[in-house]
Short mmCIF file of C-alpha atoms in Angstrom, two decimals:
data_model
loop_
_atom_site.label_atom_id
_atom_site.label_comp_id
_atom_site.label_asym_id
_atom_site.label_seq_id
_atom_site.Cartn_x
_atom_site.Cartn_y
_atom_site.Cartn_z
CA GLN A 1 -8.29 2.57 -1.52
CA PHE A 2 -4.93 0.65 -1.07
CA LEU A 3 -2.47 3.34 -1.36
CA ARG A 4 -5.07 5.86 0.57
CA ILE A 5 -5.85 3.68 3.38
CA LEU A 6 -2.07 3.42 3.61
CA PHE A 7 -1.57 6.97 3.50
CA GLU A 8 -3.92 7.07 6.61
CA HIS A 9 -2.21 4.80 8.73
CA SER A 10 1.30 4.03 9.32
CA SER A 11 1.86 0.93 8.47
CA LEU A 12 -1.08 -2.32 8.50
CA THR A 13 -0.53 -5.83 8.29
CA THR A 14 -2.74 -7.88 5.34
CA ASP A 15 -5.63 -8.91 7.99
CA LYS A 16 -6.13 -5.29 8.87
CA LEU A 17 -5.90 -4.16 5.14
CA LEU A 18 -8.69 -6.71 4.01
CA GLU A 19 -10.84 -6.21 6.96
CA LYS A 20 -10.58 -2.52 6.26
CA LEU A 21 -10.71 -2.88 2.23
CA SER A 22 -13.92 -5.60 2.69
CA LEU A 23 -11.17 -8.19 0.33
CA ASP A 24 -10.52 -11.82 0.65
CA HIS A 25 -6.82 -12.60 -0.03
CA ALA A 26 -6.82 -13.53 -3.83
CA SER A 27 -8.81 -10.06 -4.34
CA PHE A 28 -5.93 -8.78 -2.58
CA ALA A 29 -3.45 -10.16 -4.65
CA GLY A 30 -5.22 -8.64 -7.46
CA VAL A 31 -5.40 -5.38 -6.14
CA LEU A 32 -1.79 -5.28 -5.96
CA SER A 33 -1.52 -6.78 -8.75
CA GLY A 34 -3.48 -4.02 -10.72
CA LEU A 35 -1.57 -1.84 -8.93
CA SER A 36 1.50 -3.15 -10.37
CA LYS A 37 0.59 -2.48 -13.94
CA GLN A 38 -0.68 0.09 -13.35
CA LEU A 39 3.14 1.69 -12.34
CA LYS A 40 5.05 -0.47 -15.00
CA LYS A 41 3.10 1.75 -16.87
CA GLN A 42 4.43 4.68 -15.54
CA LYS A 43 7.67 3.06 -14.85
CA LEU A 44 7.70 3.04 -11.27
CA LYS A 45 8.33 0.18 -8.65
CA PRO A 46 5.99 -0.99 -6.10
CA TRP A 47 9.05 0.15 -3.69
CA GLN A 48 8.64 3.18 -4.47
CA LEU A 49 5.29 3.81 -3.30
CA TYR A 50 5.05 0.86 -0.51
CA ASN A 51 7.19 -1.55 1.47
CA ALA A 52 6.02 -5.23 3.14
CA ARG A 53 7.32 -6.46 5.80
CA VAL A 54 7.96 -10.39 5.70
CA GLU A 55 7.88 -11.28 9.64
CA TRP A 56 7.09 -14.36 11.19
CA ASP A 57 5.12 -15.08 14.65
CA GLY A 58 6.53 -18.56 15.16
CA LYS A 59 4.71 -20.30 11.77
CA THR A 60 2.89 -17.74 10.96
CA GLN A 61 3.99 -15.30 8.61
CA VAL A 62 3.08 -11.77 8.76
CA ARG A 63 2.84 -9.40 6.13
CA THR A 64 3.08 -5.61 7.08
CA PHE A 65 2.89 -2.88 4.59
CA SER A 66 3.44 1.02 4.61
CA LEU A 67 3.81 4.05 2.23
CA THR A 68 7.16 5.16 1.33
CA ALA A 69 8.54 7.95 2.76
CA THR A 70 8.98 9.88 -0.12
CA PHE A 71 5.14 8.55 -1.77
CA ARG A 72 4.65 10.07 1.78
CA TRP A 73 5.94 13.91 1.31
CA ALA A 74 4.33 13.53 -2.64
CA ALA A 75 0.95 12.56 -1.86
CA ARG A 76 1.31 15.60 0.60
CA GLU A 77 2.78 18.37 -1.01
CA LEU A 78 0.18 17.32 -4.00
CA GLY A 79 -2.34 17.48 -1.89
CA TRP A 80 -3.34 13.64 -1.73
CA PRO A 81 -5.11 11.97 -1.54
CA GLU A 82 -8.25 14.93 -1.02
CA LYS A 83 -7.79 16.91 -4.08
CA TRP A 84 -7.67 14.07 -6.10
CA ILE A 85 -10.14 11.66 -5.06
#
């Protein structure tokens, strides 16, 4: 769901992703860890699929996720997610 939700939006902050995925921070960390393990099996790195930009708003860290242009293009070419999910 993480990648599908990012596919539907240009970018989302961690808070927005948690809301859309109905997860807490610990569970979201598990999602990212699990995805990383699956990507490793395919000899891919997370940064080949998505970016995580970190900015600071005063003392508050804001992390924003977005899909890479390459992954977005490949997904469209393959008809993902409609033909795959």
